[in-house]
PDB file of C-alpha atoms in Angstrom:
ATOM      1  CA  MET O 288    -130.344 238.058  37.763  1.00  0.00           C
ATOM      2  CA  HIS O 289    -130.237 235.178  35.314  1.00  0.00           C
ATOM      3  CA  LYS O 290    -132.879 236.768  33.087  1.00  0.00           C
ATOM      4  CA  LYS O 291    -130.905 240.009  32.979  1.00  0.00           C
ATOM      5  CA  ARG O 292    -128.068 237.993  31.459  1.00  0.00           C
ATOM      6  CA  GLY O 293    -130.348 236.326  28.929  1.00  0.00           C
ATOM      7  CA  HIS O 294    -130.411 232.904  30.559  1.00  0.00           C
ATOM      8  CA  ASP O 295    -133.456 230.775  29.763  1.00  0.00           C
ATOM      9  CA  VAL O 296    -135.041 230.382  33.206  1.00  0.00           C
ATOM     10  CA  GLU O 297    -138.591 230.774  34.474  1.00  0.00           C
ATOM     11  CA  SER O 298    -138.317 229.153  37.903  1.00  0.00           C
ATOM     12  CA  LEU O 299    -135.694 228.174  40.448  1.00  0.00           C
ATOM     13  CA  LEU O 300    -135.713 224.584  39.176  1.00  0.00           C
ATOM     14  CA  ASP O 301    -134.656 225.790  35.711  1.00  0.00           C
ATOM     15  CA  LEU O 302    -131.273 226.819  37.106  1.00  0.00           C
ATOM     16  CA  ARG O 303    -130.264 223.170  37.275  1.00  0.00           C
ATOM     17  CA  ARG O 304    -130.487 222.913  33.494  1.00  0.00           C
ATOM     18  CA  LEU O 305    -127.975 225.712  32.983  1.00  0.00           C
ATOM     19  CA  ASP O 306    -124.284 225.269  32.358  1.00  0.00           C
ATOM     20  CA  LEU O 307    -122.018 225.706  35.349  1.00  0.00           C
ATOM     21  CA  GLU O 308    -120.436 228.703  33.623  1.00  0.00           C
ATOM     22  CA  GLN O 309    -123.827 230.464  33.645  1.00  0.00           C
ATOM     23  CA  ILE O 310    -124.262 229.680  37.333  1.00  0.00           C
ATOM     24  CA  ASP O 311    -120.838 231.108  38.106  1.00  0.00           C
ATOM     25  CA  ILE O 312    -121.582 234.359  36.271  1.00  0.00           C
ATOM     26  CA  VAL O 313    -124.526 235.073  38.560  1.00  0.00           C
ATOM     27  CA  ARG O 314    -123.093 233.479  41.704  1.00  0.00           C
ATOM     28  CA  GLY O 315    -120.300 235.979  42.241  1.00  0.00           C
ATOM     29  CA  ARG O 316    -118.332 236.048  45.484  1.00  0.00           C
ATOM     30  CA  GLY O 317    -120.563 238.196  47.688  1.00  0.00           C
ATOM     31  CA  ALA O 318    -121.485 235.355  50.061  1.00  0.00           C
ATOM     32  CA  SER O 319    -117.786 234.628  50.580  1.00  0.00           C
ATOM     33  CA  TRP O 320    -117.247 237.923  52.393  1.00  0.00           C
ATOM     34  CA  TYR O 321    -120.661 239.240  53.495  1.00  0.00           C
ATOM     35  CA  TYR O 322    -121.501 236.435  55.922  1.00  0.00           C
ATOM     36  CA  PRO O 323    -117.975 236.083  57.360  1.00  0.00           C
ATOM     37  CA  ALA O 324    -117.825 239.863  57.856  1.00  0.00           C
ATOM     38  CA  ALA O 325    -121.148 239.912  59.714  1.00  0.00           C
ATOM     39  CA  ALA O 326    -120.017 237.001  61.883  1.00  0.00           C
ATOM     40  CA  ALA O 327    -116.700 238.731  62.602  1.00  0.00           C
ATOM     41  CA  LEU O 328    -118.506 241.836  63.867  1.00  0.00           C
ATOM     42  CA  SER O 329    -120.611 239.684  66.182  1.00  0.00           C
ATOM     43  CA  GLY O 330    -117.535 237.837  67.435  1.00  0.00           C
ATOM     44  CA  ALA O 331    -115.664 241.058  68.099  1.00  0.00           C
ATOM     45  CA  GLY O 332    -118.681 242.434  69.943  1.00  0.00           C
ATOM     46  CA  ALA O 333    -118.942 239.313  72.080  1.00  0.00           C
ATOM     47  CA  GLY O 334    -115.217 239.467  72.782  1.00  0.00           C
ATOM     48  CA  MET O 335    -115.641 243.096  73.836  1.00  0.00           C
ATOM     49  CA  VAL O 336    -118.386 242.196  76.306  1.00  0.00           C
ATOM     50  CA  ILE O 337    -116.538 239.167  77.657  1.00  0.00           C
ATOM     51  CA  SER O 338    -112.962 240.424  77.820  1.00  0.00           C
ATOM     52  CA  GLY O 339    -113.315 244.190  77.463  1.00  0.00           C
ATOM     53  CA  GLY O 340    -114.964 244.540  80.836  1.00  0.00           C
ATOM     54  CA  GLU O 341    -112.000 242.825  82.446  1.00  0.00           C
ATOM     55  CA  LEU O 342    -109.706 245.514  81.060  1.00  0.00           C
ATOM     56  CA  VAL O 343    -111.980 248.217  82.400  1.00  0.00           C
ATOM     57  CA  ALA O 344    -111.991 246.520  85.799  1.00  0.00           C
ATOM     58  CA  ALA O 345    -108.205 246.266  85.793  1.00  0.00           C
ATOM     59  CA  ALA O 346    -107.795 249.900  84.778  1.00  0.00           C
ATOM     60  CA  SER O 347    -110.268 251.183  87.342  1.00  0.00           C
ATOM     61  CA  GLY O 348    -109.171 248.801  90.059  1.00  0.00           C
ATOM     62  CA  GLY O 349    -112.783 248.010  90.832  1.00  0.00           C
ATOM     63  CA  ALA O 350    -114.289 244.552  90.735  1.00  0.00           C
ATOM     64  CA  ALA O 351    -117.689 246.126  90.200  1.00  0.00           C
ATOM     65  CA  ALA O 352    -116.653 247.033  86.669  1.00  0.00           C
ATOM     66  CA  ALA O 353    -115.953 243.430  85.728  1.00  0.00           C
ATOM     67  CA  PRO O 354    -118.546 241.720  83.545  1.00  0.00           C
ATOM     68  CA  SER O 355    -120.991 239.542  85.460  1.00  0.00           C
ATOM     69  CA  GLY O 356    -121.326 235.824  84.884  1.00  0.00           C
ATOM     70  CA  ALA O 357    -124.726 236.456  83.307  1.00  0.00           C
ATOM     71  CA  ALA O 358    -123.241 238.995  80.881  1.00  0.00           C
ATOM     72  CA  ILE O 359    -120.492 236.583  79.858  1.00  0.00           C
ATOM     73  CA  ALA O 360    -122.917 233.683  79.419  1.00  0.00           C
ATOM     74  CA  GLY O 361    -125.288 235.929  77.481  1.00  0.00           C
ATOM     75  CA  ALA O 362    -122.493 237.080  75.174  1.00  0.00           C
ATOM     76  CA  PHE O 363    -121.438 233.495  74.462  1.00  0.00           C
ATOM     77  CA  THR O 364    -124.999 232.321  73.879  1.00  0.00           C
ATOM     78  CA  GLY O 365    -126.002 235.327  71.800  1.00  0.00           C
ATOM     79  CA  ASP O 366    -122.929 235.130  69.605  1.00  0.00           C
ATOM     80  CA  ALA O 367    -123.339 231.385  69.023  1.00  0.00           C
ATOM     81  CA  ALA O 368    -127.014 231.849  68.117  1.00  0.00           C
ATOM     82  CA  PHE O 369    -126.180 234.698  65.728  1.00  0.00           C
ATOM     83  CA  VAL O 370    -123.412 232.708  64.041  1.00  0.00           C
ATOM     84  CA  LEU O 371    -125.673 229.673  63.719  1.00  0.00           C
ATOM     85  CA  GLY O 372    -128.374 231.821  62.129  1.00  0.00           C
ATOM     86  CA  LEU O 373    -125.850 233.273  59.702  1.00  0.00           C
ATOM     87  CA  ALA O 374    -124.615 229.754  58.940  1.00  0.00           C
ATOM     88  CA  SER O 375    -128.090 228.586  57.901  1.00  0.00           C
ATOM     89  CA  ARG O 376    -128.707 231.735  55.871  1.00  0.00           C
ATOM     90  CA  SER O 377    -125.372 231.498  54.081  1.00  0.00           C
ATOM     91  CA  VAL O 378    -125.894 227.847  53.113  1.00  0.00           C
ATOM     92  CA  GLY O 379    -129.445 228.640  52.015  1.00  0.00           C
ATOM     93  CA  HIS O 380    -128.064 231.495  49.909  1.00  0.00           C
ATOM     94  CA  VAL O 381    -125.632 229.154  48.166  1.00  0.00           C
ATOM     95  CA  SER O 382    -128.332 226.513  47.646  1.00  0.00           C
ATOM     96  CA  LEU O 383    -130.532 229.029  45.833  1.00  0.00           C
ATOM     97  CA  LEU O 384    -127.647 229.992  43.550  1.00  0.00           C
ATOM     98  CA  TYR O 385    -127.459 226.392  42.337  1.00  0.00           C
ATOM     99  CA  GLY O 386    -131.236 226.008  41.954  1.00  0.00           C
ATOM    100  CA  TYR O 387    -132.201 224.269  45.194  1.00  0.00           C
ATOM    101  CA  ASP O 388    -134.953 225.445  47.550  1.00  0.00           C
ATOM    102  CA  PRO O 389    -133.594 225.476  51.133  1.00  0.00           C
ATOM    103  CA  GLU O 390    -137.149 225.447  52.528  1.00  0.00           C
ATOM    104  CA  ALA O 391    -137.963 221.965  51.178  1.00  0.00           C
ATOM    105  CA  PRO O 392    -137.819 219.302  53.955  1.00  0.00           C
ATOM    106  CA  ALA O 393    -135.036 217.260  52.333  1.00  0.00           C
ATOM    107  CA  GLU O 394    -133.088 220.422  51.519  1.00  0.00           C
ATOM    108  CA  LYS O 395    -133.251 221.532  55.153  1.00  0.00           C
ATOM    109  CA  LEU O 396    -131.401 218.333  56.034  1.00  0.00           C
ATOM    110  CA  PHE O 397    -128.798 219.067  53.385  1.00  0.00           C
ATOM    111  CA  VAL O 398    -128.356 222.600  54.742  1.00  0.00           C
ATOM    112  CA  MET O 399    -127.817 221.215  58.248  1.00  0.00           C
ATOM    113  CA  SER O 400    -125.319 218.648  56.976  1.00  0.00           C
ATOM    114  CA  VAL O 401    -123.309 221.428  55.301  1.00  0.00           C
ATOM    115  CA  VAL O 402    -123.349 223.537  58.480  1.00  0.00           C
ATOM    116  CA  ASN O 403    -122.136 220.442  60.311  1.00  0.00           C
ATOM    117  CA  ALA O 404    -119.233 220.048  57.885  1.00  0.00           C
ATOM    118  CA  GLY O 405    -118.332 223.721  58.009  1.00  0.00           C
ATOM    119  CA  THR O 406    -118.190 223.857  61.811  1.00  0.00           C
ATOM    120  CA  ALA O 407    -116.361 220.552  62.280  1.00  0.00           C
ATOM    121  CA  THR O 408    -112.703 220.969  63.217  1.00  0.00           C
ATOM    122  CA  SER O 409    -111.583 217.499  64.259  1.00  0.00           C
ATOM    123  CA  ALA O 410    -110.929 214.539  61.971  1.00  0.00           C
ATOM    124  CA  THR O 411    -113.698 212.463  63.548  1.00  0.00           C
ATOM    125  CA  ALA O 412    -116.270 215.256  63.279  1.00  0.00           C
ATOM    126  CA  LYS O 413    -115.278 216.064  59.698  1.00  0.00           C
ATOM    127  CA  THR O 414    -115.477 212.394  58.679  1.00  0.00           C
ATOM    128  CA  ALA O 415    -119.000 212.071  60.103  1.00  0.00           C
ATOM    129  CA  ALA O 416    -120.112 215.302  58.429  1.00  0.00           C
ATOM    130  CA  MET O 417    -118.634 214.406  55.032  1.00  0.00           C
ATOM    131  CA  SER O 418    -120.260 210.970  55.238  1.00  0.00           C
ATOM    132  CA  ASP O 419    -123.641 212.615  55.810  1.00  0.00           C
ATOM    133  CA  ILE O 420    -123.178 214.919  52.815  1.00  0.00           C
ATOM    134  CA  SER O 421    -122.092 212.056  50.578  1.00  0.00           C
ATOM    135  CA  ARG O 422    -125.028 209.834  51.572  1.00  0.00           C
ATOM    136  CA  LEU O 423    -127.547 212.667  51.297  1.00  0.00           C
ATOM    137  CA  THR O 424    -126.185 213.687  47.904  1.00  0.00           C
ATOM    138  CA  GLN O 425    -126.570 210.154  46.581  1.00  0.00           C
ATOM    139  CA  ALA O 426    -130.108 209.861  47.963  1.00  0.00           C
ATOM    140  CA  LEU O 427    -131.194 213.197  46.493  1.00  0.00           C
ATOM    141  CA  VAL O 428    -129.591 212.537  43.113  1.00  0.00           C
ATOM    142  CA  ARG O 429    -131.321 209.146  42.949  1.00  0.00           C
ATOM    143  CA  GLY O 430    -134.630 210.825  43.742  1.00  0.00           C
ATOM    144  CA  LYS O 431    -135.184 208.825  46.917  1.00  0.00           C
ATOM    145  CA  SER O 432    -138.737 209.073  48.229  1.00  0.00           C
ATOM    146  CA  TRP O 433    -139.047 211.381  51.234  1.00  0.00           C
ATOM    147  CA  ASP O 434    -142.698 210.628  52.024  1.00  0.00           C
ATOM    148  CA  VAL O 435    -141.940 209.874  55.676  1.00  0.00           C
ATOM    149  CA  LEU O 436    -139.890 213.045  56.059  1.00  0.00           C
ATOM    150  CA  ASN O 437    -142.458 215.522  57.316  1.00  0.00           C
ATOM    151  CA  GLU O 438    -142.134 218.904  58.955  1.00  0.00           C
ATOM    152  CA  THR O 439    -142.433 217.374  62.425  1.00  0.00           C
ATOM    153  CA  VAL O 440    -139.372 215.201  61.890  1.00  0.00           C
ATOM    154  CA  VAL O 441    -137.408 218.097  60.390  1.00  0.00           C
ATOM    155  CA  ALA O 442    -138.390 220.421  63.254  1.00  0.00           C
ATOM    156  CA  ARG O 443    -137.344 217.824  65.836  1.00  0.00           C
ATOM    157  CA  VAL O 444    -134.004 217.268  64.108  1.00  0.00           C
ATOM    158  CA  SER O 445    -133.441 221.020  63.724  1.00  0.00           C
ATOM    159  CA  THR O 446    -133.978 221.583  67.442  1.00  0.00           C
ATOM    160  CA  GLN O 447    -131.520 218.853  68.430  1.00  0.00           C
ATOM    161  CA  LEU O 448    -128.889 220.000  65.953  1.00  0.00           C
ATOM    162  CA  ALA O 449    -129.255 223.652  66.961  1.00  0.00           C
ATOM    163  CA  LYS O 450    -128.358 222.641  70.526  1.00  0.00           C
ATOM    164  CA  ALA O 451    -125.408 220.523  69.356  1.00  0.00           C
ATOM    165  CA  PHE O 452    -124.071 223.215  67.016  1.00  0.00           C
ATOM    166  CA  GLY O 453    -124.547 225.869  69.700  1.00  0.00           C
ATOM    167  CA  ILE O 454    -122.448 223.873  72.153  1.00  0.00           C
ATOM    168  CA  ARG O 455    -119.795 223.287  69.476  1.00  0.00           C
ATOM    169  CA  LEU O 456    -119.587 226.990  68.583  1.00  0.00           C
ATOM    170  CA  THR O 457    -119.473 228.020  72.243  1.00  0.00           C
ATOM    171  CA  LYS O 458    -116.580 225.665  72.955  1.00  0.00           C
ATOM    172  CA  GLN O 459    -114.727 226.946  69.898  1.00  0.00           C
ATOM    173  CA  GLY O 460    -115.190 230.508  71.121  1.00  0.00           C
ATOM    174  CA  LEU O 461    -113.585 230.124  74.543  1.00  0.00           C
ATOM    175  CA  GLY O 462    -110.672 232.259  73.344  1.00  0.00           C
ATOM    176  CA  LYS O 463    -112.947 235.290  73.686  1.00  0.00           C
ATOM    177  CA  VAL O 464    -112.385 235.276  77.456  1.00  0.00           C
ATOM    178  CA  VAL O 465    -108.767 236.439  77.089  1.00  0.00           C
ATOM    179  CA  PRO O 466    -108.632 240.176  77.894  1.00  0.00           C
ATOM    180  CA  ALA O 467    -108.188 242.445  74.835  1.00  0.00           C
ATOM    181  CA  VAL O 468    -106.972 239.565  72.670  1.00  0.00           C
ATOM    182  CA  GLY O 469    -110.452 238.031  72.980  1.00  0.00           C
ATOM    183  CA  ILE O 470    -111.866 240.798  70.789  1.00  0.00           C
ATOM    184  CA  VAL O 471    -109.494 239.925  67.958  1.00  0.00           C
ATOM    185  CA  VAL O 472    -109.889 236.195  68.524  1.00  0.00           C
ATOM    186  CA  GLY O 473    -113.684 236.496  68.521  1.00  0.00           C
ATOM    187  CA  GLY O 474    -113.762 238.335  65.204  1.00  0.00           C
ATOM    188  CA  THR O 475    -111.148 236.121  63.560  1.00  0.00           C
ATOM    189  CA  LEU O 476    -112.697 232.876  64.748  1.00  0.00           C
ATOM    190  CA  ASN O 477    -116.184 233.819  63.585  1.00  0.00           C
ATOM    191  CA  TRP O 478    -114.855 234.941  60.206  1.00  0.00           C
ATOM    192  CA  ALA O 479    -113.030 231.636  59.753  1.00  0.00           C
ATOM    193  CA  THR O 480    -116.113 229.659  60.804  1.00  0.00           C
ATOM    194  CA  LEU O 481    -118.460 231.326  58.317  1.00  0.00           C
ATOM    195  CA  GLU O 482    -115.814 231.226  55.610  1.00  0.00           C
ATOM    196  CA  ALA O 483    -115.469 227.464  56.138  1.00  0.00           C
ATOM    197  CA  ILE O 484    -119.258 227.027  56.022  1.00  0.00           C
ATOM    198  CA  VAL O 485    -119.650 229.009  52.797  1.00  0.00           C
ATOM    199  CA  ASP O 486    -116.777 227.074  51.215  1.00  0.00           C
ATOM    200  CA  ALA O 487    -118.299 223.759  52.314  1.00  0.00           C
ATOM    201  CA  ALA O 488    -121.664 224.815  50.879  1.00  0.00           C
ATOM    202  CA  ASP O 489    -120.157 225.795  47.542  1.00  0.00           C
ATOM    203  CA  VAL O 490    -118.290 222.492  47.225  1.00  0.00           C
ATOM    204  CA  ALA O 491    -121.310 220.400  48.299  1.00  0.00           C
ATOM    205  CA  TYR O 492    -123.852 222.078  46.025  1.00  0.00           C
ATOM    206  CA  ARG O 493    -121.443 222.346  43.116  1.00  0.00           C
ATOM    207  CA  ARG O 494    -120.720 218.612  43.329  1.00  0.00           C
ATOM    208  CA  ARG O 495    -124.401 217.776  43.585  1.00  0.00           C
ATOM    209  CA  PHE O 496    -125.238 220.064  40.663  1.00  0.00           C
ATOM    210  CA  LEU O 497    -122.672 218.260  38.498  1.00  0.00           C
ATOM    211  CA  LEU O 498    -123.773 214.803  39.646  1.00  0.00           C
ATOM    212  CA  GLU O 499    -127.331 215.530  38.543  1.00  0.00           C
ATOM    213  CA  LYS O 500    -126.176 216.773  35.136  1.00  0.00           C
ATOM    214  CA  TYR O 501    -123.628 214.004  34.631  1.00  0.00           C
ATOM    215  CA  PRO O 502    -124.893 210.818  36.366  1.00  0.00           C
ATOM    216  CA  HIS O 503    -121.777 208.812  35.456  1.00  0.00           C
ATOM    217  CA  LEU O 504    -119.875 210.861  38.034  1.00  0.00           C
ATOM    218  CA  ALA O 505    -121.969 209.127  40.698  1.00  0.00           C
ATOM    219  CA  ASP O 506    -119.602 206.153  40.529  1.00  0.00           C
ATOM    220  CA  GLU O 507    -116.928 208.277  42.171  1.00  0.00           C
ATOM    221  CA  GLU O 508    -119.385 209.550  44.798  1.00  0.00           C
ATOM    222  CA  ALA O 509    -120.676 206.057  45.504  1.00  0.00           C
ATOM    223  CA  SER O 510    -117.178 204.799  46.217  1.00  0.00           C
ATOM    224  CA  GLY O 511    -117.502 206.482  49.603  1.00  0.00           C
ATOM    225  CA  SER O 512    -114.077 208.102  49.441  1.00  0.00           C
ATOM    226  CA  LEU O 513    -113.742 211.087  51.737  1.00  0.00           C
ATOM    227  CA  PRO O 514    -110.729 213.101  50.551  1.00  0.00           C
ATOM    228  CA  ASP O 515    -110.815 215.484  53.505  1.00  0.00           C
ATOM    229  CA  ALA O 516    -110.978 212.775  56.133  1.00  0.00           C
ATOM    230  CA  VAL O 517    -107.910 211.795  58.103  1.00  0.00           C
ATOM    231  CA  SER O 518    -107.417 209.290  60.885  1.00  0.00           C
ATOM    232  CA  ALA O 519    -108.269 210.447  64.365  1.00  0.00           C
ATOM    233  CA  ASP O 520    -105.658 210.763  67.103  1.00  0.00           C
ATOM    234  CA  ALA O 521    -105.568 211.335  70.831  1.00  0.00           C
ATOM    235  CA  HIS O 522    -106.113 215.084  70.387  1.00  0.00           C
ATOM    236  CA  ASP O 523    -109.206 214.582  68.230  1.00  0.00           C
ATOM    237  CA  ALA O 524    -111.615 215.642  70.961  1.00  0.00           C
ATOM    238  CA  GLN O 525    -114.469 217.363  69.116  1.00  0.00           C
ATOM    239  CA  GLU O 526    -117.653 215.331  69.267  1.00  0.00           C
ATOM    240  CA  ALA O 527    -118.902 214.043  65.927  1.00  0.00           C
ATOM    241  CA  ILE O 528    -122.443 215.002  64.916  1.00  0.00           C
ATOM    242  CA  SER O 529    -124.457 212.953  62.431  1.00  0.00           C
ATOM    243  CA  VAL O 530    -127.430 214.692  60.834  1.00  0.00           C
ATOM    244  CA  LEU O 531    -128.687 211.439  59.346  1.00  0.00           C
ATOM    245  CA  GLY O 532    -128.316 209.714  62.699  1.00  0.00           C
ATOM    246  CA  GLU O 533    -130.582 212.344  64.244  1.00  0.00           C
ATOM    247  CA  VAL O 534    -133.060 211.913  61.365  1.00  0.00           C
ATOM    248  CA  ALA O 535    -133.280 208.156  61.949  1.00  0.00           C
ATOM    249  CA  GLU O 536    -133.781 208.671  65.702  1.00  0.00           C
ATOM    250  CA  ALA O 537    -136.566 211.180  65.011  1.00  0.00           C
ATOM    251  CA  GLY O 538    -138.469 208.644  62.882  1.00  0.00           C
ATOM    252  CA  GLY O 539    -137.248 209.765  59.481  1.00  0.00           C
ATOM    253  CA  PRO O 540    -135.779 207.605  56.694  1.00  0.00           C
ATOM    254  CA  ASP O 541    -132.675 205.568  57.426  1.00  0.00           C
ATOM    255  CA  ILE O 542    -130.356 206.441  54.541  1.00  0.00           C
ATOM    256  CA  PRO O 543    -127.626 203.831  53.889  1.00  0.00           C
TER     257      PRO O 543
END
């Protein structure tokens, strides 16, 4: 796509030498609607399975028509897994647009940190996620050695985070159990979740792209300011997830 527009690139790494304007020309806005739309369809389908059967049961007057506990659990689990898969794919898509390979071990951590930020809804969870992104960005921009970060560590961290994100997405999707309304809620919630993840990815990779091109901007990043973070309150119940905390526990590098 870049070559078609006459941009001087031979490999993915070359994209980082381009001007941001050239990146934007190719980037487009497809990821901003494709992934949310796919997630919305999954959410609506899950809402149909979970709450639609209740309507059928009510209309027919037969309890036998109601969805079983296994069907409800399967719909929740399947939808959460599908959304989580879309989340990783969407962040990987954005990373490629800015010249980063999402399959590299360190990049997989960055992808997970962005998914964490995009799915966080409470102040505490958002603060932890933004801290991870900030610290990872600084480490990657500085070219920190990742010799001890092997595929085993990444796989272990990925497994733990997949469980944590799955639980988070399932809890967020409890509105799907409301008859009829659950279908709309499921689609809307999933759309909003993927939209937030794609937006978080674009901000994170765009900032990192600029920090690598203009190192003096690192002073602002190093200050540790988190503009989106607010103080927690009594209603701030969502559990915070730290990607870097999981990395350290799995035997990976402890990033300050």
